[in-house]
Short mmCIF file of C-alpha atoms and ligand atoms in Angstrom, two decimals:
data_model
loop_
_atom_site.label_atom_id
_atom_site.label_comp_id
_atom_site.label_asym_id
_atom_site.label_seq_id
_atom_site.Cartn_x
_atom_site.Cartn_y
_atom_site.Cartn_z
CA MET A 37 -59.60 8.26 -144.01
CA ASN A 38 -58.05 10.53 -142.39
CA ASP A 39 -53.55 11.84 -142.15
CA ASN A 40 -52.96 11.58 -138.81
CA THR A 41 -50.80 8.69 -139.20
CA ALA A 42 -47.94 11.05 -139.99
CA ALA A 43 -48.88 13.58 -137.65
CA VAL A 44 -48.68 11.04 -135.16
CA SER A 45 -45.99 10.40 -136.37
CA GLU A 46 -44.06 13.67 -136.34
CA ILE A 47 -45.65 14.85 -132.63
CA LYS A 48 -43.90 11.41 -131.92
CA ARG A 49 -40.53 12.72 -133.08
CA LEU A 50 -41.01 16.09 -131.80
CA LEU A 51 -41.79 14.95 -128.51
CA GLY A 52 -39.17 12.37 -128.38
CA GLU A 53 -37.88 11.02 -124.71
CA SER A 54 -39.11 13.66 -122.96
CA LEU A 55 -42.42 12.18 -122.46
CA PRO A 56 -44.97 15.19 -121.29
CA LEU A 57 -47.80 14.98 -119.39
CA ALA A 58 -51.37 15.29 -120.64
CA TYR A 59 -54.74 16.15 -118.24
CA VAL A 60 -57.80 14.93 -120.47
CA ARG A 61 -61.33 16.61 -118.14
CA SER A 62 -64.48 15.08 -119.80
CA PHE A 63 -67.95 16.79 -118.54
CA GLY A 64 -71.41 16.23 -119.90
CA CYS A 65 -72.40 12.43 -120.42
CA GLN A 66 -71.01 8.97 -120.92
CA LEU A 67 -70.98 9.61 -124.99
CA ASN A 68 -68.53 12.10 -123.82
CA VAL A 69 -66.69 10.43 -121.08
CA SER A 70 -65.76 7.68 -124.11
CA ASP A 71 -64.50 10.59 -126.53
CA GLY A 72 -62.35 11.39 -123.34
CA GLU A 73 -60.55 8.21 -123.61
CA LYS A 74 -60.21 7.76 -127.38
CA ILE A 75 -58.70 10.93 -126.84
CA LYS A 76 -56.31 9.84 -124.78
CA GLY A 77 -55.65 6.89 -126.80
CA LEU A 78 -54.50 8.58 -129.57
CA LEU A 79 -52.52 10.84 -126.86
CA ARG A 80 -50.42 7.72 -126.23
CA LYS A 81 -49.90 6.74 -129.14
CA MET A 82 -47.94 10.52 -129.58
CA GLY A 83 -46.27 9.90 -126.50
CA TYR A 84 -48.20 11.18 -124.10
CA GLY A 85 -48.89 9.67 -120.46
CA PHE A 86 -51.00 11.42 -118.12
CA THR A 87 -51.58 13.17 -115.11
CA GLU A 88 -54.33 14.25 -112.69
CA ASP A 89 -53.14 17.16 -111.70
CA GLU A 90 -53.48 19.95 -113.94
CA SER A 91 -50.42 22.03 -112.46
CA GLU A 92 -47.90 19.49 -113.47
CA ALA A 93 -49.59 19.16 -117.53
CA ASP A 94 -47.65 20.52 -120.42
CA LEU A 95 -50.87 20.00 -122.46
CA ILE A 96 -54.42 20.10 -120.85
CA ILE A 97 -57.77 19.24 -122.81
CA LEU A 98 -61.34 20.58 -122.23
CA ASN A 99 -63.42 18.09 -122.96
CA THR A 100 -66.91 20.01 -122.92
CA CYS A 101 -70.95 19.96 -122.31
CA ALA A 102 -73.38 21.49 -123.91
CA VAL A 103 -76.06 20.83 -122.12
CA ARG A 104 -76.84 23.03 -120.20
CA GLU A 105 -75.80 26.43 -119.03
CA ASN A 106 -74.70 25.39 -115.90
CA ALA A 107 -71.77 22.74 -117.91
CA GLU A 108 -71.39 25.66 -119.94
CA ASP A 109 -70.33 27.88 -116.99
CA ARG A 110 -68.41 25.91 -115.14
CA VAL A 111 -65.71 25.36 -118.35
CA PHE A 112 -65.74 29.12 -119.07
CA GLY A 113 -64.34 28.91 -114.73
CA ILE A 114 -61.72 26.45 -115.26
CA VAL A 115 -60.29 27.64 -118.89
CA GLY A 116 -60.75 31.61 -117.01
CA SER A 117 -58.33 30.19 -113.98
CA MET A 118 -56.17 28.53 -116.16
CA LYS A 119 -54.95 31.62 -117.72
CA LYS A 120 -52.39 31.60 -114.83
CA LEU A 121 -51.04 27.49 -115.25
CA LYS A 122 -49.81 29.49 -118.91
CA GLU A 123 -48.43 32.17 -116.89
CA LEU A 124 -46.10 30.12 -114.90
CA LYS A 125 -45.20 27.92 -118.32
CA PRO A 126 -45.47 29.45 -121.52
CA SER A 127 -44.93 26.42 -123.59
CA LEU A 128 -48.09 24.53 -121.72
CA ILE A 129 -50.99 24.01 -124.66
CA ILE A 130 -54.59 24.22 -123.71
CA GLY A 131 -57.25 22.77 -125.73
CA ILE A 132 -60.94 22.89 -125.97
CA THR A 133 -62.98 19.92 -127.16
CA GLY A 134 -66.44 18.52 -127.38
CA CYS A 135 -70.20 19.92 -127.76
CA MET A 136 -69.03 23.43 -126.33
CA THR A 137 -67.25 23.64 -129.38
CA ALA A 138 -69.82 22.72 -132.08
CA GLN A 139 -71.58 25.88 -131.30
CA SER A 140 -70.19 28.67 -133.25
CA HIS A 141 -70.77 31.49 -130.86
CA VAL A 142 -68.58 29.84 -128.48
CA ALA A 143 -66.33 29.15 -130.07
CA GLU A 144 -65.73 32.77 -131.25
CA LYS A 145 -66.73 33.63 -127.34
CA ILE A 146 -63.10 31.85 -126.62
CA ARG A 147 -61.16 32.96 -129.21
CA GLN A 148 -62.23 36.61 -128.03
CA SER A 149 -61.81 36.27 -124.49
CA TYR A 150 -59.82 33.77 -123.53
CA PRO A 151 -56.22 34.08 -124.87
CA GLN A 152 -54.66 30.67 -123.22
CA VAL A 153 -56.66 28.92 -125.41
CA ASP A 154 -54.55 27.39 -127.67
CA PHE A 155 -57.09 25.34 -130.27
CA VAL A 156 -60.90 24.24 -130.66
CA LEU A 157 -61.73 20.93 -132.00
CA GLY A 158 -65.07 19.82 -132.87
CA THR A 159 -67.32 17.28 -131.50
CA SER A 160 -67.23 15.04 -134.60
CA ALA A 161 -63.24 16.19 -135.65
CA ILE A 162 -61.02 13.66 -133.25
CA SER A 163 -59.20 12.54 -135.74
CA GLY A 164 -58.40 16.28 -136.45
CA LEU A 165 -56.48 16.47 -133.38
CA PRO A 166 -52.63 14.99 -134.07
CA LYS A 167 -52.51 17.61 -137.28
CA LEU A 168 -53.73 20.39 -134.75
CA LEU A 169 -51.35 19.53 -131.81
CA LEU A 170 -49.09 19.28 -134.38
CA GLY A 171 -49.41 23.17 -135.49
CA CYS A 172 -49.57 24.09 -131.59
CA LEU A 173 -46.28 22.03 -130.80
CA ASN A 174 -44.69 24.14 -134.31
CA GLY A 175 -46.25 27.94 -132.72
CA GLU A 176 -49.14 28.40 -134.55
CA ARG A 177 -51.61 30.35 -132.41
CA PHE A 178 -55.01 30.02 -131.66
CA ALA A 179 -55.63 26.65 -134.14
CA VAL A 180 -59.40 25.92 -134.85
CA ASP A 181 -61.08 22.50 -136.58
CA ILE A 182 -64.53 22.11 -136.54
CA SER A 183 -65.06 20.33 -139.86
CA GLU A 184 -66.77 17.28 -139.26
CA TYR A 185 -65.18 13.83 -139.48
CA ASP A 186 -65.61 10.47 -139.40
CA ASP A 187 -66.75 9.50 -135.40
CA PHE A 188 -63.30 8.15 -134.91
CA SER A 189 -64.71 4.84 -133.54
CA GLU A 190 -63.44 1.89 -135.86
CA GLU A 191 -59.75 1.90 -135.48
CA ALA A 192 -59.21 4.04 -132.38
CA GLU A 193 -57.27 3.10 -128.96
CA GLN A 194 -58.40 4.22 -125.61
CA VAL A 195 -57.59 4.40 -122.68
CA ARG A 196 -59.96 3.49 -120.62
CA GLU A 197 -60.46 5.21 -117.13
CA SER A 198 -61.84 1.28 -115.59
CA SER A 199 -60.14 -2.14 -115.97
CA PHE A 200 -63.69 -3.81 -115.50
CA LYS A 201 -65.87 -1.79 -116.80
CA ALA A 202 -66.82 -0.25 -120.22
CA SER A 203 -68.48 1.90 -122.63
CA VAL A 204 -69.02 1.30 -125.73
CA PRO A 205 -70.90 3.83 -128.09
CA ILE A 206 -73.21 2.16 -130.75
CA MET A 207 -74.46 5.05 -132.21
CA PHE A 208 -73.86 9.06 -132.46
CA GLY A 209 -75.83 11.57 -132.68
CA CYS A 210 -79.69 12.70 -132.66
CA ASN A 211 -82.54 12.68 -134.59
CA ASN A 212 -85.44 13.90 -131.67
CA PHE A 213 -84.70 17.30 -131.98
CA CYS A 214 -86.69 17.54 -128.08
CA THR A 215 -87.52 21.28 -128.42
CA TYR A 216 -85.59 22.08 -125.44
CA CYS A 217 -81.90 20.40 -126.56
CA ILE A 218 -78.88 21.76 -127.48
CA VAL A 219 -77.21 17.42 -128.48
CA PRO A 220 -78.99 17.64 -132.73
CA TYR A 221 -77.25 20.71 -132.63
CA VAL A 222 -73.90 19.77 -131.55
CA ARG A 223 -73.84 16.06 -132.02
CA GLY A 224 -75.62 16.00 -135.35
CA ARG A 225 -77.84 13.20 -137.19
CA GLU A 226 -77.75 9.51 -136.05
CA ARG A 227 -75.86 7.43 -137.66
CA SER A 228 -75.27 3.55 -136.24
CA ARG A 229 -72.25 1.82 -135.91
CA ARG A 230 -72.07 -1.13 -137.75
CA PRO A 231 -73.12 -4.40 -135.80
CA GLU A 232 -70.20 -6.62 -136.10
CA ASP A 233 -67.86 -3.84 -134.98
CA ILE A 234 -70.23 -3.18 -131.86
CA ILE A 235 -70.11 -7.31 -131.27
CA SER A 236 -66.52 -7.55 -132.11
CA GLU A 237 -65.83 -5.05 -129.93
CA VAL A 238 -67.47 -6.11 -127.08
CA ALA A 239 -66.68 -9.67 -127.29
CA GLY A 240 -62.86 -8.43 -127.08
CA LEU A 241 -63.89 -6.35 -124.10
CA VAL A 242 -65.40 -9.79 -122.69
CA ARG A 243 -62.03 -11.63 -123.64
CA SER A 244 -59.58 -9.09 -122.02
CA GLY A 245 -62.25 -8.71 -118.56
CA TYR A 246 -63.93 -6.40 -118.26
CA LYS A 247 -67.34 -7.68 -116.66
CA GLU A 248 -69.32 -4.54 -117.98
CA ILE A 249 -70.33 -3.20 -120.95
CA MET A 250 -72.35 -0.33 -121.33
CA LEU A 251 -74.15 0.11 -124.86
CA LEU A 252 -74.45 4.35 -125.11
CA GLY A 253 -76.38 6.09 -127.97
CA GLN A 254 -78.91 9.04 -127.27
CA ASN A 255 -81.30 7.10 -128.26
CA VAL A 256 -80.55 3.83 -128.55
CA ASN A 257 -83.79 2.28 -129.52
CA SER A 258 -83.66 3.99 -132.48
CA TYR A 259 -80.42 2.01 -133.16
CA GLY A 260 -79.79 0.35 -136.87
CA SER A 261 -83.00 2.71 -138.23
CA ASP A 262 -80.38 4.22 -140.72
CA LEU A 263 -78.82 0.72 -141.38
CA GLY A 264 -81.09 -0.33 -143.89
CA GLY A 265 -83.04 -2.43 -141.41
CA ASP A 266 -80.92 -4.94 -141.04
CA MET A 267 -80.21 -5.07 -136.93
CA SER A 268 -82.68 -3.34 -134.53
CA PHE A 269 -81.30 -2.77 -131.31
CA PRO A 270 -83.84 -5.27 -129.60
CA GLN A 271 -81.62 -7.66 -132.17
CA LEU A 272 -78.76 -6.56 -131.36
CA LEU A 273 -79.31 -7.24 -127.76
CA ARG A 274 -79.57 -11.03 -128.81
CA ARG A 275 -76.64 -11.25 -129.66
CA LEU A 276 -74.26 -9.53 -128.05
CA ASN A 277 -76.57 -11.94 -124.72
CA GLU A 278 -74.77 -14.62 -127.18
CA ILE A 279 -71.17 -13.82 -126.55
CA GLU A 280 -69.73 -16.38 -124.48
CA GLY A 281 -68.66 -14.97 -120.56
CA ASP A 282 -69.99 -13.68 -117.20
CA PHE A 283 -70.86 -10.15 -117.69
CA LEU A 284 -73.37 -7.28 -117.76
CA ILE A 285 -74.65 -5.32 -120.44
CA ARG A 286 -76.51 -2.21 -119.36
CA PHE A 287 -77.16 0.42 -122.22
CA MET A 288 -78.76 4.33 -121.69
CA SER A 289 -80.40 6.39 -122.73
CA SER A 290 -83.67 4.41 -124.45
CA HIS A 291 -86.63 7.03 -125.58
CA PRO A 292 -90.34 5.80 -124.63
CA LYS A 293 -91.73 7.22 -128.10
CA ASP A 294 -89.02 3.50 -129.24
CA ALA A 295 -89.42 1.43 -126.36
CA SER A 296 -91.27 -1.33 -128.36
CA SER A 297 -92.56 -4.58 -126.45
CA GLU A 298 -89.73 -6.23 -128.98
CA LEU A 299 -87.17 -3.89 -127.20
CA ILE A 300 -89.31 -5.42 -122.97
CA ASP A 301 -89.19 -9.10 -124.19
CA ALA A 302 -84.94 -8.38 -125.24
CA ILE A 303 -84.69 -7.37 -122.03
CA PHE A 304 -86.16 -10.05 -120.05
CA GLU A 305 -85.01 -13.18 -122.41
CA CYS A 306 -81.66 -11.93 -122.21
CA ASP A 307 -80.03 -13.54 -118.69
CA LYS A 308 -76.17 -11.23 -119.69
CA VAL A 309 -79.28 -8.06 -119.81
CA ALA A 310 -78.90 -5.38 -116.48
CA LYS A 311 -82.99 -5.76 -115.36
CA HIS A 312 -83.17 -2.13 -115.61
CA LEU A 313 -83.75 0.54 -117.76
CA HIS A 314 -83.26 4.36 -117.96
CA LEU A 315 -86.25 5.47 -119.60
CA PRO A 316 -86.07 9.97 -119.44
CA VAL A 317 -90.15 10.78 -118.91
CA GLN A 318 -89.10 14.79 -118.94
CA SER A 319 -92.44 15.78 -117.79
CA GLY A 320 -96.09 14.07 -116.61
CA SER A 321 -98.19 16.58 -118.34
CA ASP A 322 -99.24 15.95 -122.02
CA GLU A 323 -99.36 19.47 -122.37
CA ILE A 324 -95.99 19.99 -121.73
CA LEU A 325 -94.38 17.17 -123.67
CA HIS A 326 -96.04 18.16 -126.59
CA ARG A 327 -94.22 21.72 -126.15
CA MET A 328 -90.95 19.69 -126.05
CA ASN A 329 -91.55 17.25 -128.97
CA ARG A 330 -91.38 14.10 -127.17
CA ARG A 331 -94.11 12.90 -129.31
CA TYR A 332 -96.01 9.72 -126.25
CA THR A 333 -97.83 10.64 -123.96
CA ALA A 334 -98.34 9.89 -119.79
CA GLU A 335 -100.52 6.95 -121.01
CA LYS A 336 -98.22 5.95 -123.16
CA TYR A 337 -95.52 5.95 -120.93
CA LEU A 338 -97.16 4.38 -117.43
CA GLY A 339 -98.01 1.81 -120.25
CA ILE A 340 -94.71 1.10 -120.90
CA ALA A 341 -94.12 0.90 -117.24
CA ASP A 342 -97.02 -1.43 -116.79
CA GLU A 343 -95.89 -3.76 -119.41
CA ILE A 344 -92.49 -4.34 -117.29
CA TYR A 345 -93.81 -4.26 -113.93
CA ARG A 346 -96.27 -7.48 -115.33
CA HIS A 347 -93.31 -9.53 -116.40
CA ASP A 348 -91.04 -8.45 -112.76
CA PRO A 349 -92.57 -6.33 -109.96
CA ASP A 350 -89.06 -5.49 -109.02
CA PHE A 351 -87.50 -4.78 -112.74
CA SER A 352 -85.79 -1.27 -111.33
CA LEU A 353 -87.12 1.81 -113.64
CA THR A 354 -84.73 5.54 -113.66
CA THR A 355 -85.77 8.93 -115.55
CA ASP A 356 -84.95 12.16 -116.22
CA ILE A 357 -87.28 14.67 -114.76
CA ILE A 358 -87.21 18.34 -115.86
CA VAL A 359 -88.81 21.20 -114.29
CA GLY A 360 -89.65 24.31 -114.97
CA PHE A 361 -90.15 24.45 -119.07
CA PRO A 362 -91.44 27.79 -120.44
CA ASP A 363 -94.38 28.17 -119.36
CA GLU A 364 -94.65 24.99 -116.70
CA SER A 365 -98.04 25.53 -115.22
CA GLU A 366 -98.24 24.12 -111.26
CA GLU A 367 -101.17 21.78 -112.75
CA ASP A 368 -98.81 20.46 -115.32
CA PHE A 369 -96.36 20.24 -112.31
CA GLN A 370 -98.87 18.09 -110.89
CA ALA A 371 -98.98 15.62 -113.23
CA THR A 372 -95.17 14.74 -113.22
CA LEU A 373 -95.54 14.28 -109.54
CA ASP A 374 -99.03 12.40 -110.13
CA ILE A 375 -96.67 10.18 -112.58
CA MET A 376 -93.58 9.58 -110.21
CA GLU A 377 -96.06 8.24 -107.52
CA ARG A 378 -97.74 5.90 -110.11
CA VAL A 379 -94.12 4.60 -112.02
CA LYS A 380 -92.33 4.79 -108.38
CA PHE A 381 -88.45 5.09 -110.10
CA ASP A 382 -85.39 3.65 -107.87
CA ASN A 383 -83.98 6.92 -108.72
CA ILE A 384 -84.28 9.92 -110.66
CA TYR A 385 -82.06 12.18 -112.38
CA SER A 386 -83.77 16.37 -112.11
CA PHE A 387 -82.80 20.13 -113.88
CA ILE A 388 -84.14 23.16 -113.90
CA TYR A 389 -84.85 24.17 -117.66
CA SER A 390 -82.20 25.67 -119.25
CA LYS A 391 -82.41 28.02 -122.58
CA ARG A 392 -80.36 26.62 -124.66
CA THR A 393 -79.98 29.19 -127.76
CA GLY A 394 -81.10 28.28 -131.13
CA THR A 395 -83.17 25.64 -129.66
CA LYS A 396 -86.83 25.73 -130.10
CA ALA A 397 -87.94 26.50 -126.42
CA ALA A 398 -85.34 28.99 -126.16
CA GLU A 399 -88.07 31.32 -128.43
CA MET A 400 -90.85 30.17 -125.88
CA ALA A 401 -92.33 32.52 -123.62
CA ASP A 402 -92.00 31.86 -119.98
CA GLY A 403 -93.80 33.20 -117.56
CA VAL A 404 -92.55 31.10 -114.39
CA THR A 405 -89.84 32.80 -112.57
CA ASP A 406 -86.88 31.81 -110.92
CA GLU A 407 -87.67 31.51 -107.29
CA GLU A 408 -90.94 29.21 -108.30
CA LYS A 409 -88.86 26.55 -110.46
CA SER A 410 -86.07 26.17 -107.49
CA ARG A 411 -89.41 25.62 -104.68
CA ARG A 412 -90.42 22.98 -107.64
CA MET A 413 -87.47 21.29 -107.82
CA ARG A 414 -87.40 20.83 -104.47
CA ARG A 415 -90.49 19.44 -103.42
CA LEU A 416 -90.13 16.90 -106.35
CA LEU A 417 -86.74 15.91 -104.95
CA GLU A 418 -88.66 15.67 -101.60
CA LEU A 419 -90.90 13.41 -102.96
CA GLN A 420 -88.23 11.09 -104.92
CA ARG A 421 -86.46 10.79 -101.89
CA GLY A 422 -89.26 9.42 -99.94
CA ILE A 423 -90.70 6.81 -103.76
CA SER A 424 -86.78 5.40 -102.28
CA THR A 425 -87.10 4.51 -99.65
CA GLU A 426 -90.21 3.15 -99.53
CA HIS A 427 -89.62 0.82 -102.42
CA TYR A 428 -85.76 -0.42 -101.65
CA LYS A 429 -87.42 -2.16 -99.05
CA ARG A 430 -88.72 -4.04 -102.05
CA PHE A 431 -84.91 -5.53 -102.30
CA ILE A 432 -84.72 -7.08 -97.94
CA GLY A 433 -84.17 -10.80 -97.92
CA LYS A 434 -83.59 -10.95 -101.27
CA ARG A 435 -80.82 -11.48 -103.46
CA MET A 436 -79.09 -9.16 -105.61
CA ARG A 437 -75.88 -9.89 -107.75
CA VAL A 438 -73.28 -7.57 -106.87
CA LEU A 439 -70.69 -6.38 -109.13
CA VAL A 440 -68.09 -4.13 -106.56
CA ASP A 441 -66.47 -1.26 -107.99
CA ASP A 442 -65.07 0.90 -105.40
CA VAL A 443 -64.32 0.94 -101.55
CA SER A 444 -67.72 2.90 -99.77
CA LYS A 445 -66.74 6.40 -98.67
CA LYS A 446 -69.62 6.04 -95.53
CA ARG A 447 -68.47 3.07 -93.71
CA GLU A 448 -65.05 1.57 -92.85
CA GLY A 449 -64.21 -2.00 -93.76
CA PHE A 450 -67.31 -1.82 -97.10
CA VAL A 451 -66.99 -2.07 -100.30
CA THR A 452 -69.86 -0.29 -102.38
CA GLY A 453 -71.72 -1.64 -105.92
CA LYS A 454 -74.04 -1.78 -108.80
CA SER A 455 -76.44 -4.40 -109.21
CA SER A 456 -78.11 -4.99 -112.15
CA GLU A 457 -81.06 -3.40 -111.58
CA PHE A 458 -78.57 -0.46 -110.69
CA ILE A 459 -78.79 -0.21 -106.92
CA ILE A 460 -76.12 0.75 -105.25
CA VAL A 461 -75.28 -1.98 -102.73
CA GLU A 462 -73.06 -1.89 -99.63
CA LEU A 463 -71.39 -5.05 -98.14
CA GLU A 464 -68.68 -5.52 -95.82
CA GLY A 465 -65.61 -6.77 -97.80
CA SER A 466 -61.93 -5.15 -98.56
CA SER A 467 -60.79 -3.96 -101.65
CA SER A 468 -59.81 -6.79 -103.43
CA LEU A 469 -63.48 -7.86 -104.41
CA ILE A 470 -63.45 -4.45 -106.78
CA GLY A 471 -64.08 -6.00 -110.17
CA SER A 472 -65.35 -9.10 -109.21
CA PHE A 473 -69.19 -9.79 -109.07
CA VAL A 474 -70.78 -11.05 -105.29
CA ASP A 475 -74.06 -12.49 -104.97
CA VAL A 476 -75.61 -10.74 -101.76
CA GLU A 477 -78.63 -11.08 -99.64
CA ILE A 478 -80.24 -8.05 -99.33
CA THR A 479 -80.42 -7.01 -95.26
CA ASP A 480 -81.36 -3.06 -95.08
CA ALA A 481 -82.87 -0.10 -96.65
CA MET A 482 -81.97 3.38 -97.32
CA ASN A 483 -83.06 6.06 -100.02
CA TRP A 484 -79.67 5.59 -101.99
CA ALA A 485 -78.49 2.00 -100.98
CA VAL A 486 -79.56 -1.13 -99.84
CA ILE A 487 -77.07 -2.93 -97.34
CA GLY A 488 -76.73 -6.91 -98.35
CA LYS A 489 -74.48 -9.31 -97.30
CA ILE A 490 -71.88 -11.69 -98.87
CA ILE A 491 -73.50 -15.17 -99.58
N1 SAH B 912 -80.63 11.35 -125.11
C1 SAH B 912 -80.52 11.37 -123.59
C2 SAH B 912 -80.21 12.58 -122.61
C3 SAH B 912 -79.98 13.78 -123.17
S1 SAH B 912 -78.98 14.95 -122.49
C4 SAH B 912 -82.27 10.82 -123.59
O1 SAH B 912 -83.05 11.11 -124.43
O2 SAH B 912 -82.87 10.40 -122.38
C5 SAH B 912 -80.00 14.71 -120.52
C6 SAH B 912 -80.88 15.20 -119.93
O3 SAH B 912 -80.35 16.44 -119.55
C7 SAH B 912 -81.96 14.84 -120.08
O4 SAH B 912 -82.49 13.85 -120.49
C8 SAH B 912 -82.61 15.86 -120.26
O5 SAH B 912 -83.57 15.31 -119.18
C9 SAH B 912 -81.64 17.00 -119.77
N2 SAH B 912 -81.42 17.97 -120.04
C10 SAH B 912 -81.78 18.44 -121.84
N3 SAH B 912 -81.14 19.85 -122.18
C11 SAH B 912 -81.89 20.45 -121.15
C12 SAH B 912 -82.62 21.78 -121.00
N4 SAH B 912 -82.21 22.77 -122.09
N5 SAH B 912 -82.26 22.09 -119.46
C13 SAH B 912 -82.57 20.92 -118.81
N6 SAH B 912 -82.66 19.26 -118.58
C14 SAH B 912 -81.91 19.20 -120.10
FE1 SF4 B 913 -81.60 15.53 -126.62
FE2 SF4 B 913 -83.80 14.50 -127.30
FE3 SF4 B 913 -82.17 13.54 -128.64
FE4 SF4 B 913 -82.38 12.79 -125.50
S1 SF4 B 913 -83.50 12.70 -127.40
S2 SF4 B 913 -80.82 13.93 -126.81
S3 SF4 B 913 -82.93 14.72 -124.76
S4 SF4 B 913 -83.10 16.23 -128.82
FE1 F3S B 914 -73.36 17.63 -122.59
FE2 F3S B 914 -72.35 16.09 -125.04
FE3 F3S B 914 -73.18 14.62 -123.67
S1 F3S B 914 -74.16 18.23 -124.45
S2 F3S B 914 -75.04 15.61 -122.67
S3 F3S B 914 -71.59 16.57 -123.58
S4 F3S B 914 -74.00 14.70 -126.00
#
């Protein structure tokens, strides 16, 4: 399938006993983080160790995100500052991977303005890394490989960030072409992994002690549509739910246009599936939704929320919202605030619209000023703070099952974790609880978390 095995062995031989260190940093969504874990898996095979400190690294890889302009600016800032590191250590190799590289104008800008960068590797070309790196180790100047290989998942060994939470991509790419979004251009068309590969990967992870499995895709609801109709996403959930063991299944993201009753039934009938759905609404205005090419209306979205709350009024919905899409009027924005009040999201991830070269929305006229967009963002956050404060109170006196994931940064003697509903829970306890499930009773609620005590 690819000839990276020879390159891996050659690098291993070149590096010998030297144990060079690699610094790998991923930006953007969890799919990109998962790619970063695969890159680390490949590097480990070649003989690299890892460091969190770029100044001691022999190899730096920035695995980039292109979804908004500020994500790209951040990377350019970091690459700029790495010029100094390269001067101090001329043998340092710097590579850029991930979504930014798939835009030819960005790859060109890197080549022109950042001579400290040694190689650029495309999003779907991870399996080409060994060959590229071998070239650099042999003194080649500026190597580029943005060809489309396989998605490098089935044979990939990963260096996972956590020993109890694992991400499992189930599909790659996106077919939706929301008019503001760069993802379909940098990640290509939808490709679903074979169900048997996903099932055996999840079963293996559960056997090795993983407690939370996060299934990833840009639009998981359309999983399987390219597999000839043998397996839909709800069917996949049911199959994964049958795997023996004590673990929680999460997934993201879901697209409202494909959120079917079949999906909702599967969520409620599968005991291992989290009682939380991240369902990006983006806007509450039908006019804006239409111009975004989202293919649903506010009414349809509210219908899904109602159906879910009929099953379980405590169920947790979270969402993504874009503020200041081109020519968003005050009424359009008000419609977004209205839908927030009606649905009562537990959490929102909100972004000011960012123009992406090559997308349809980049061609749309936009009469809304940056100041107005920032003002709307503040109004939206203010409203959500109030909603979360009120809404989190519904959990007081109830029981939650929490996967503890860290010590609390806010409270001495407390640990923190997430409930099945994806709510942050702070509870008294020691770091020995990290990585295990505990049952807690909720005693208090804030606007960003609830407090619980172990039963
Ligand atoms: N595939 C996922 C999300 C992909 S990107 C989905 O459809 O839900 C994550 C979020 O970034 C999007 O939901 C959207 O709210 C935001 N986003 C994407 N492109 C953007 C842009 N050009 N400007 C601002 N926010 C954007
Ligand atoms: Fe982007 Fe829309 Fe695809 Fe999500 S569904 S990745 S927002 S095009
Ligand atoms: Fe960013 Fe690419 Fe993910 S653009 S959000 S890292 S798919």
